[in-house]
Amino acid sequence: MRERDHFAVARTALAGYAAAGRFGWGHPLVATSLANELGLSPTPVREALAHLAGEGIIEHRPGRGYFAPSPTASDIVGLYELHHQFLRWCSGDGLPPAASSTDPPVDPHRRVETIFDQLAQRGENNAVFDAYHRVSAQLRPIRRIEALLGDTGLEIALEIERLSSRGSIGELARALDQYHAERIALSSSLEKVMRQSA
């Protein structure tokens, strides 16, 4: 196996750990420990950590190393405001609804993400979609914490999917507003739960 493949293994595994909320809020990520766990040398793990920090999935603190995300309530609000704006740009352009080619995921977190990914793909601006995708990746562990608070947002996301398939732009915009307002209202509680996980 080539070194580049080791990087891909490390990047995939660490991104999955972060998305699943495996790392505690602000927990230090030690390359040698992670490398031992993954059965890899530290070099590709360090490269993967640097790559994930560049994507905003983990944090890099110069002189201190890499850390699991430690978003504040204000950070969560900002991420959801960006998520909202990207989806408004993609859904407000009057493009025909996107057809789903696969069975929807059973996991409610992935289901919500899939609904929004399909909506975001309707836009024709690759730069907007790439920026949306980065924000969506940063929201993955936050969505896991939302479930602990008993609110995955799945019900309103399914309504958004229905409105999108009907091409109801005005109603879709209102449903997107509602979804994001509800997520933003949870931001302080989410930060508290995430801090407790540390």
JSON list of C-alpha atoms in Angstrom, two decimals:
[
{"chain": "A", "resi": 1, "resn": "MET", "atom": "CA", "xyz": [0.00, 0.00, 0.00]},
{"chain": "A", "resi": 2, "resn": "ARG", "atom": "CA", "xyz": [1.42, 3.40, -0.99]},
{"chain": "A", "resi": 3, "resn": "GLU", "atom": "CA", "xyz": [1.85, 6.28, 1.51]},
{"chain": "A", "resi": 4, "resn": "ARG", "atom": "CA", "xyz": [-0.96, 8.22, -0.18]},
{"chain": "A", "resi": 5, "resn": "ASP", "atom": "CA", "xyz": [-3.31, 5.34, 0.60]},
{"chain": "A", "resi": 6, "resn": "HIS", "atom": "CA", "xyz": [-2.28, 5.58, 4.27]},
{"chain": "A", "resi": 7, "resn": "PHE", "atom": "CA", "xyz": [-3.24, 9.25, 4.18]},
{"chain": "A", "resi": 8, "resn": "ALA", "atom": "CA", "xyz": [-6.65, 8.35, 2.72]},
{"chain": "A", "resi": 9, "resn": "VAL", "atom": "CA", "xyz": [-7.22, 5.71, 5.40]},
{"chain": "A", "resi": 10, "resn": "ALA", "atom": "CA", "xyz": [-6.28, 8.18, 8.15]},
{"chain": "A", "resi": 11, "resn": "ARG", "atom": "CA", "xyz": [-8.36, 11.00, 6.70]},
{"chain": "A", "resi": 12, "resn": "THR", "atom": "CA", "xyz": [-11.46, 8.82, 6.28]},
{"chain": "A", "resi": 13, "resn": "ALA", "atom": "CA", "xyz": [-11.18, 7.34, 9.76]},
{"chain": "A", "resi": 14, "resn": "LEU", "atom": "CA", "xyz": [-10.55, 10.67, 11.52]},
{"chain": "A", "resi": 15, "resn": "ALA", "atom": "CA", "xyz": [-13.31, 12.46, 9.59]},
{"chain": "A", "resi": 16, "resn": "GLY", "atom": "CA", "xyz": [-15.67, 9.64, 10.61]},
{"chain": "A", "resi": 17, "resn": "TYR", "atom": "CA", "xyz": [-14.62, 9.93, 14.25]},
{"chain": "A", "resi": 18, "resn": "ALA", "atom": "CA", "xyz": [-15.24, 13.68, 14.20]},
{"chain": "A", "resi": 19, "resn": "ALA", "atom": "CA", "xyz": [-18.61, 13.32, 12.45]},
{"chain": "A", "resi": 20, "resn": "ALA", "atom": "CA", "xyz": [-19.73, 10.73, 15.00]},
{"chain": "A", "resi": 21, "resn": "GLY", "atom": "CA", "xyz": [-18.78, 13.07, 17.85]},
{"chain": "A", "resi": 22, "resn": "ARG", "atom": "CA", "xyz": [-16.28, 10.56, 19.16]},
{"chain": "A", "resi": 23, "resn": "PHE", "atom": "CA", "xyz": [-13.81, 13.23, 20.25]},
{"chain": "A", "resi": 24, "resn": "GLY", "atom": "CA", "xyz": [-14.87, 15.24, 23.30]},
{"chain": "A", "resi": 25, "resn": "TRP", "atom": "CA", "xyz": [-15.38, 19.00, 22.99]},
{"chain": "A", "resi": 26, "resn": "GLY", "atom": "CA", "xyz": [-11.92, 20.57, 22.57]},
{"chain": "A", "resi": 27, "resn": "HIS", "atom": "CA", "xyz": [-10.16, 17.25, 23.26]},
{"chain": "A", "resi": 28, "resn": "PRO", "atom": "CA", "xyz": [-6.48, 17.20, 22.13]},
{"chain": "A", "resi": 29, "resn": "LEU", "atom": "CA", "xyz": [-5.84, 14.90, 19.16]},
{"chain": "A", "resi": 30, "resn": "VAL", "atom": "CA", "xyz": [-2.42, 13.26, 19.51]},
{"chain": "A", "resi": 31, "resn": "ALA", "atom": "CA", "xyz": [-1.11, 11.96, 16.18]},
{"chain": "A", "resi": 32, "resn": "THR", "atom": "CA", "xyz": [0.97, 9.16, 17.69]},
{"chain": "A", "resi": 33, "resn": "SER", "atom": "CA", "xyz": [-1.95, 7.79, 19.72]},
{"chain": "A", "resi": 34, "resn": "LEU", "atom": "CA", "xyz": [-4.29, 7.97, 16.75]},
{"chain": "A", "resi": 35, "resn": "ALA", "atom": "CA", "xyz": [-1.66, 6.36, 14.51]},
{"chain": "A", "resi": 36, "resn": "ASN", "atom": "CA", "xyz": [-1.30, 3.44, 16.94]},
{"chain": "A", "resi": 37, "resn": "GLU", "atom": "CA", "xyz": [-5.07, 3.00, 17.02]},
{"chain": "A", "resi": 38, "resn": "LEU", "atom": "CA", "xyz": [-5.27, 3.02, 13.22]},
{"chain": "A", "resi": 39, "resn": "GLY", "atom": "CA", "xyz": [-2.19, 0.83, 12.73]},
{"chain": "A", "resi": 40, "resn": "LEU", "atom": "CA", "xyz": [-0.43, 3.55, 10.74]},
{"chain": "A", "resi": 41, "resn": "SER", "atom": "CA", "xyz": [2.73, 5.58, 11.13]},
{"chain": "A", "resi": 42, "resn": "PRO", "atom": "CA", "xyz": [2.28, 9.08, 12.56]},
{"chain": "A", "resi": 43, "resn": "THR", "atom": "CA", "xyz": [3.18, 10.87, 9.29]},
{"chain": "A", "resi": 44, "resn": "PRO", "atom": "CA", "xyz": [-0.03, 10.16, 7.33]},
{"chain": "A", "resi": 45, "resn": "VAL", "atom": "CA", "xyz": [-2.07, 10.79, 10.48]},
{"chain": "A", "resi": 46, "resn": "ARG", "atom": "CA", "xyz": [-0.45, 14.22, 10.88]},
{"chain": "A", "resi": 47, "resn": "GLU", "atom": "CA", "xyz": [-1.13, 14.93, 7.20]},
{"chain": "A", "resi": 48, "resn": "ALA", "atom": "CA", "xyz": [-4.77, 13.91, 7.66]},
{"chain": "A", "resi": 49, "resn": "LEU", "atom": "CA", "xyz": [-5.10, 16.10, 10.75]},
{"chain": "A", "resi": 50, "resn": "ALA", "atom": "CA", "xyz": [-3.69, 19.07, 8.82]},
{"chain": "A", "resi": 51, "resn": "HIS", "atom": "CA", "xyz": [-6.09, 18.40, 5.95]},
{"chain": "A", "resi": 52, "resn": "LEU", "atom": "CA", "xyz": [-9.11, 18.13, 8.26]},
{"chain": "A", "resi": 53, "resn": "ALA", "atom": "CA", "xyz": [-8.07, 21.32, 10.07]},
{"chain": "A", "resi": 54, "resn": "GLY", "atom": "CA", "xyz": [-7.99, 23.07, 6.69]},
{"chain": "A", "resi": 55, "resn": "GLU", "atom": "CA", "xyz": [-11.57, 21.92, 6.12]},
{"chain": "A", "resi": 56, "resn": "GLY", "atom": "CA", "xyz": [-12.64, 23.19, 9.54]},
{"chain": "A", "resi": 57, "resn": "ILE", "atom": "CA", "xyz": [-13.60, 19.70, 10.74]},
{"chain": "A", "resi": 58, "resn": "ILE", "atom": "CA", "xyz": [-11.04, 19.82, 13.55]},
{"chain": "A", "resi": 59, "resn": "GLU", "atom": "CA", "xyz": [-9.12, 22.74, 15.05]},
{"chain": "A", "resi": 60, "resn": "HIS", "atom": "CA", "xyz": [-5.43, 23.57, 14.72]},
{"chain": "A", "resi": 61, "resn": "ARG", "atom": "CA", "xyz": [-3.99, 25.72, 17.47]},
{"chain": "A", "resi": 62, "resn": "PRO", "atom": "CA", "xyz": [-0.52, 26.88, 16.39]},
{"chain": "A", "resi": 63, "resn": "GLY", "atom": "CA", "xyz": [2.14, 25.78, 18.82]},
{"chain": "A", "resi": 64, "resn": "ARG", "atom": "CA", "xyz": [-0.29, 23.51, 20.65]},
{"chain": "A", "resi": 65, "resn": "GLY", "atom": "CA", "xyz": [-1.45, 20.94, 18.09]},
{"chain": "A", "resi": 66, "resn": "TYR", "atom": "CA", "xyz": [-4.77, 19.60, 16.88]},
{"chain": "A", "resi": 67, "resn": "PHE", "atom": "CA", "xyz": [-8.01, 19.50, 18.82]},
{"chain": "A", "resi": 68, "resn": "ALA", "atom": "CA", "xyz": [-11.55, 18.26, 18.44]},
{"chain": "A", "resi": 69, "resn": "PRO", "atom": "CA", "xyz": [-13.97, 21.06, 17.57]},
{"chain": "A", "resi": 70, "resn": "SER", "atom": "CA", "xyz": [-15.05, 23.25, 20.47]},
{"chain": "A", "resi": 71, "resn": "PRO", "atom": "CA", "xyz": [-17.80, 25.40, 18.95]},
{"chain": "A", "resi": 72, "resn": "THR", "atom": "CA", "xyz": [-19.45, 28.03, 21.10]},
{"chain": "A", "resi": 73, "resn": "ALA", "atom": "CA", "xyz": [-23.14, 28.88, 20.83]},
{"chain": "A", "resi": 74, "resn": "SER", "atom": "CA", "xyz": [-22.14, 31.80, 18.64]},
{"chain": "A", "resi": 75, "resn": "ASP", "atom": "CA", "xyz": [-20.14, 29.47, 16.34]},
{"chain": "A", "resi": 76, "resn": "ILE", "atom": "CA", "xyz": [-23.15, 27.16, 16.02]},
{"chain": "A", "resi": 77, "resn": "VAL", "atom": "CA", "xyz": [-25.39, 30.12, 15.15]},
{"chain": "A", "resi": 78, "resn": "GLY", "atom": "CA", "xyz": [-22.88, 31.22, 12.51]},
{"chain": "A", "resi": 79, "resn": "LEU", "atom": "CA", "xyz": [-22.68, 27.75, 10.96]},
{"chain": "A", "resi": 80, "resn": "TYR", "atom": "CA", "xyz": [-26.47, 27.48, 10.75]},
{"chain": "A", "resi": 81, "resn": "GLU", "atom": "CA", "xyz": [-26.76, 30.99, 9.31]},
{"chain": "A", "resi": 82, "resn": "LEU", "atom": "CA", "xyz": [-24.27, 30.04, 6.57]},
{"chain": "A", "resi": 83, "resn": "HIS", "atom": "CA", "xyz": [-26.04, 26.71, 5.99]},
{"chain": "A", "resi": 84, "resn": "HIS", "atom": "CA", "xyz": [-29.33, 28.58, 5.65]},
{"chain": "A", "resi": 85, "resn": "GLN", "atom": "CA", "xyz": [-27.94, 31.15, 3.24]},
{"chain": "A", "resi": 86, "resn": "PHE", "atom": "CA", "xyz": [-26.32, 28.53, 0.99]},
{"chain": "A", "resi": 87, "resn": "LEU", "atom": "CA", "xyz": [-29.57, 26.57, 0.80]},
{"chain": "A", "resi": 88, "resn": "ARG", "atom": "CA", "xyz": [-31.57, 29.72, 0.05]},
{"chain": "A", "resi": 89, "resn": "TRP", "atom": "CA", "xyz": [-29.20, 30.51, -2.83]},
{"chain": "A", "resi": 90, "resn": "CYS", "atom": "CA", "xyz": [-29.50, 26.98, -4.20]},
{"chain": "A", "resi": 91, "resn": "SER", "atom": "CA", "xyz": [-33.25, 26.60, -3.77]},
{"chain": "A", "resi": 92, "resn": "GLY", "atom": "CA", "xyz": [-34.36, 30.04, -4.90]},
{"chain": "A", "resi": 93, "resn": "ASP", "atom": "CA", "xyz": [-33.14, 29.79, -8.45]},
{"chain": "A", "resi": 94, "resn": "GLY", "atom": "CA", "xyz": [-36.23, 28.03, -9.81]},
{"chain": "A", "resi": 95, "resn": "LEU", "atom": "CA", "xyz": [-34.40, 24.93, -10.98]},
{"chain": "A", "resi": 96, "resn": "PRO", "atom": "CA", "xyz": [-36.46, 21.75, -11.30]},
{"chain": "A", "resi": 97, "resn": "PRO", "atom": "CA", "xyz": [-36.43, 19.47, -8.27]},
{"chain": "A", "resi": 98, "resn": "ALA", "atom": "CA", "xyz": [-33.63, 16.92, -8.07]},
{"chain": "A", "resi": 99, "resn": "ALA", "atom": "CA", "xyz": [-34.66, 13.29, -8.22]},
{"chain": "A", "resi": 100, "resn": "SER", "atom": "CA", "xyz": [-33.23, 10.97, -5.61]},
{"chain": "A", "resi": 101, "resn": "SER", "atom": "CA", "xyz": [-31.49, 8.00, -7.18]},
{"chain": "A", "resi": 102, "resn": "THR", "atom": "CA", "xyz": [-30.92, 6.01, -3.98]},
{"chain": "A", "resi": 103, "resn": "ASP", "atom": "CA", "xyz": [-32.89, 4.81, -0.99]},
{"chain": "A", "resi": 104, "resn": "PRO", "atom": "CA", "xyz": [-32.86, 7.39, 1.82]},
{"chain": "A", "resi": 105, "resn": "PRO", "atom": "CA", "xyz": [-30.65, 6.66, 4.84]},
{"chain": "A", "resi": 106, "resn": "VAL", "atom": "CA", "xyz": [-32.36, 5.26, 7.93]},
{"chain": "A", "resi": 107, "resn": "ASP", "atom": "CA", "xyz": [-30.17, 7.23, 10.38]},
{"chain": "A", "resi": 108, "resn": "PRO", "atom": "CA", "xyz": [-32.07, 10.51, 11.06]},
{"chain": "A", "resi": 109, "resn": "HIS", "atom": "CA", "xyz": [-28.86, 12.60, 11.05]},
{"chain": "A", "resi": 110, "resn": "ARG", "atom": "CA", "xyz": [-27.78, 11.27, 7.66]},
{"chain": "A", "resi": 111, "resn": "ARG", "atom": "CA", "xyz": [-31.37, 11.57, 6.37]},
{"chain": "A", "resi": 112, "resn": "VAL", "atom": "CA", "xyz": [-31.47, 15.28, 7.25]},
{"chain": "A", "resi": 113, "resn": "GLU", "atom": "CA", "xyz": [-28.05, 15.81, 5.69]},
{"chain": "A", "resi": 114, "resn": "THR", "atom": "CA", "xyz": [-29.05, 13.94, 2.52]},
{"chain": "A", "resi": 115, "resn": "ILE", "atom": "CA", "xyz": [-32.18, 16.07, 2.11]},
{"chain": "A", "resi": 116, "resn": "PHE", "atom": "CA", "xyz": [-30.12, 19.25, 2.32]},
{"chain": "A", "resi": 117, "resn": "ASP", "atom": "CA", "xyz": [-27.35, 17.86, 0.08]},
{"chain": "A", "resi": 118, "resn": "GLN", "atom": "CA", "xyz": [-29.91, 17.17, -2.64]},
{"chain": "A", "resi": 119, "resn": "LEU", "atom": "CA", "xyz": [-31.32, 20.67, -2.28]},
{"chain": "A", "resi": 120, "resn": "ALA", "atom": "CA", "xyz": [-27.83, 22.22, -2.42]},
{"chain": "A", "resi": 121, "resn": "GLN", "atom": "CA", "xyz": [-26.98, 20.26, -5.57]},
{"chain": "A", "resi": 122, "resn": "ARG", "atom": "CA", "xyz": [-29.80, 22.02, -7.43]},
{"chain": "A", "resi": 123, "resn": "GLY", "atom": "CA", "xyz": [-27.72, 25.17, -7.66]},
{"chain": "A", "resi": 124, "resn": "GLU", "atom": "CA", "xyz": [-25.35, 25.57, -10.58]},
{"chain": "A", "resi": 125, "resn": "ASN", "atom": "CA", "xyz": [-22.61, 27.33, -8.60]},
{"chain": "A", "resi": 126, "resn": "ASN", "atom": "CA", "xyz": [-19.83, 24.91, -7.66]},
{"chain": "A", "resi": 127, "resn": "ALA", "atom": "CA", "xyz": [-18.18, 27.43, -5.32]},
{"chain": "A", "resi": 128, "resn": "VAL", "atom": "CA", "xyz": [-21.41, 27.77, -3.31]},
{"chain": "A", "resi": 129, "resn": "PHE", "atom": "CA", "xyz": [-21.85, 23.99, -3.20]},
{"chain": "A", "resi": 130, "resn": "ASP", "atom": "CA", "xyz": [-18.25, 23.48, -2.03]},
{"chain": "A", "resi": 131, "resn": "ALA", "atom": "CA", "xyz": [-18.70, 26.08, 0.73]},
{"chain": "A", "resi": 132, "resn": "TYR", "atom": "CA", "xyz": [-22.04, 24.49, 1.69]},
{"chain": "A", "resi": 133, "resn": "HIS", "atom": "CA", "xyz": [-20.35, 21.08, 1.88]},
{"chain": "A", "resi": 134, "resn": "ARG", "atom": "CA", "xyz": [-17.68, 22.38, 4.30]},
{"chain": "A", "resi": 135, "resn": "VAL", "atom": "CA", "xyz": [-20.31, 23.90, 6.58]},
{"chain": "A", "resi": 136, "resn": "SER", "atom": "CA", "xyz": [-22.36, 20.70, 6.43]},
{"chain": "A", "resi": 137, "resn": "ALA", "atom": "CA", "xyz": [-19.31, 18.65, 7.51]},
{"chain": "A", "resi": 138, "resn": "GLN", "atom": "CA", "xyz": [-18.77, 21.00, 10.47]},
{"chain": "A", "resi": 139, "resn": "LEU", "atom": "CA", "xyz": [-22.42, 20.56, 11.49]},
{"chain": "A", "resi": 140, "resn": "ARG", "atom": "CA", "xyz": [-22.29, 16.73, 11.60]},
{"chain": "A", "resi": 141, "resn": "PRO", "atom": "CA", "xyz": [-21.16, 16.35, 15.22]},
{"chain": "A", "resi": 142, "resn": "ILE", "atom": "CA", "xyz": [-23.53, 19.15, 16.23]},
{"chain": "A", "resi": 143, "resn": "ARG", "atom": "CA", "xyz": [-26.46, 17.26, 14.70]},
{"chain": "A", "resi": 144, "resn": "ARG", "atom": "CA", "xyz": [-25.55, 14.23, 16.81]},
{"chain": "A", "resi": 145, "resn": "ILE", "atom": "CA", "xyz": [-25.82, 16.38, 19.94]},
{"chain": "A", "resi": 146, "resn": "GLU", "atom": "CA", "xyz": [-29.19, 17.74, 18.77]},
{"chain": "A", "resi": 147, "resn": "ALA", "atom": "CA", "xyz": [-30.50, 14.18, 18.93]},
{"chain": "A", "resi": 148, "resn": "LEU", "atom": "CA", "xyz": [-29.47, 14.00, 22.59]},
{"chain": "A", "resi": 149, "resn": "LEU", "atom": "CA", "xyz": [-31.73, 17.00, 23.14]},
{"chain": "A", "resi": 150, "resn": "GLY", "atom": "CA", "xyz": [-34.56, 15.10, 21.43]},
{"chain": "A", "resi": 151, "resn": "ASP", "atom": "CA", "xyz": [-34.65, 17.25, 18.30]},
{"chain": "A", "resi": 152, "resn": "THR", "atom": "CA", "xyz": [-33.09, 15.95, 15.07]},
{"chain": "A", "resi": 153, "resn": "GLY", "atom": "CA", "xyz": [-35.11, 18.34, 12.89]},
{"chain": "A", "resi": 154, "resn": "LEU", "atom": "CA", "xyz": [-36.15, 15.40, 10.73]},
{"chain": "A", "resi": 155, "resn": "GLU", "atom": "CA", "xyz": [-39.84, 16.31, 10.58]},
{"chain": "A", "resi": 156, "resn": "ILE", "atom": "CA", "xyz": [-39.29, 19.79, 9.15]},
{"chain": "A", "resi": 157, "resn": "ALA", "atom": "CA", "xyz": [-36.51, 18.46, 6.89]},
{"chain": "A", "resi": 158, "resn": "LEU", "atom": "CA", "xyz": [-38.98, 15.95, 5.41]},
{"chain": "A", "resi": 159, "resn": "GLU", "atom": "CA", "xyz": [-41.41, 18.82, 4.82]},
{"chain": "A", "resi": 160, "resn": "ILE", "atom": "CA", "xyz": [-38.60, 20.73, 3.08]},
{"chain": "A", "resi": 161, "resn": "GLU", "atom": "CA", "xyz": [-37.97, 17.69, 0.88]},
{"chain": "A", "resi": 162, "resn": "ARG", "atom": "CA", "xyz": [-41.68, 17.50, 0.00]},
{"chain": "A", "resi": 163, "resn": "LEU", "atom": "CA", "xyz": [-41.88, 21.21, -0.84]},
{"chain": "A", "resi": 164, "resn": "SER", "atom": "CA", "xyz": [-38.71, 20.96, -2.90]},
{"chain": "A", "resi": 165, "resn": "SER", "atom": "CA", "xyz": [-40.11, 18.09, -4.94]},
{"chain": "A", "resi": 166, "resn": "ARG", "atom": "CA", "xyz": [-43.25, 20.16, -5.63]},
{"chain": "A", "resi": 167, "resn": "GLY", "atom": "CA", "xyz": [-41.25, 23.23, -6.64]},
{"chain": "A", "resi": 168, "resn": "SER", "atom": "CA", "xyz": [-43.04, 25.41, -4.04]},
{"chain": "A", "resi": 169, "resn": "ILE", "atom": "CA", "xyz": [-40.33, 28.09, -3.78]},
{"chain": "A", "resi": 170, "resn": "GLY", "atom": "CA", "xyz": [-42.18, 30.44, -1.36]},
{"chain": "A", "resi": 171, "resn": "GLU", "atom": "CA", "xyz": [-43.26, 27.68, 1.00]},
{"chain": "A", "resi": 172, "resn": "LEU", "atom": "CA", "xyz": [-39.82, 26.11, 0.76]},
{"chain": "A", "resi": 173, "resn": "ALA", "atom": "CA", "xyz": [-38.17, 29.39, 1.79]},
{"chain": "A", "resi": 174, "resn": "ARG", "atom": "CA", "xyz": [-40.48, 29.65, 4.83]},
{"chain": "A", "resi": 175, "resn": "ALA", "atom": "CA", "xyz": [-39.76, 26.04, 5.84]},
{"chain": "A", "resi": 176, "resn": "LEU", "atom": "CA", "xyz": [-36.01, 26.65, 5.53]},
{"chain": "A", "resi": 177, "resn": "ASP", "atom": "CA", "xyz": [-36.41, 29.76, 7.71]},
{"chain": "A", "resi": 178, "resn": "GLN", "atom": "CA", "xyz": [-38.28, 27.71, 10.32]},
{"chain": "A", "resi": 179, "resn": "TYR", "atom": "CA", "xyz": [-35.77, 24.84, 10.32]},
{"chain": "A", "resi": 180, "resn": "HIS", "atom": "CA", "xyz": [-32.81, 27.16, 10.83]},
{"chain": "A", "resi": 181, "resn": "ALA", "atom": "CA", "xyz": [-34.56, 29.31, 13.45]},
{"chain": "A", "resi": 182, "resn": "GLU", "atom": "CA", "xyz": [-35.26, 26.13, 15.45]},
{"chain": "A", "resi": 183, "resn": "ARG", "atom": "CA", "xyz": [-31.63, 24.99, 15.13]},
{"chain": "A", "resi": 184, "resn": "ILE", "atom": "CA", "xyz": [-30.31, 28.40, 16.17]},
{"chain": "A", "resi": 185, "resn": "ALA", "atom": "CA", "xyz": [-32.64, 28.43, 19.20]},
{"chain": "A", "resi": 186, "resn": "LEU", "atom": "CA", "xyz": [-30.86, 25.27, 20.44]},
{"chain": "A", "resi": 187, "resn": "SER", "atom": "CA", "xyz": [-27.34, 26.75, 20.18]},
{"chain": "A", "resi": 188, "resn": "SER", "atom": "CA", "xyz": [-26.81, 27.53, 23.89]},
{"chain": "A", "resi": 189, "resn": "SER", "atom": "CA", "xyz": [-28.10, 24.12, 24.97]},
{"chain": "A", "resi": 190, "resn": "LEU", "atom": "CA", "xyz": [-25.92, 22.44, 22.35]},
{"chain": "A", "resi": 191, "resn": "GLU", "atom": "CA", "xyz": [-22.80, 24.22, 23.57]},
{"chain": "A", "resi": 192, "resn": "LYS", "atom": "CA", "xyz": [-23.58, 23.20, 27.15]},
{"chain": "A", "resi": 193, "resn": "VAL", "atom": "CA", "xyz": [-23.99, 19.51, 26.23]},
{"chain": "A", "resi": 194, "resn": "MET", "atom": "CA", "xyz": [-20.84, 19.57, 24.09]},
{"chain": "A", "resi": 195, "resn": "ARG", "atom": "CA", "xyz": [-18.81, 21.11, 26.92]},
{"chain": "A", "resi": 196, "resn": "GLN", "atom": "CA", "xyz": [-20.10, 18.43, 29.30]},
{"chain": "A", "resi": 197, "resn": "SER", "atom": "CA", "xyz": [-18.90, 15.76, 26.87]},
{"chain": "A", "resi": 198, "resn": "ALA", "atom": "CA", "xyz": [-15.34, 16.98, 27.44]}
]
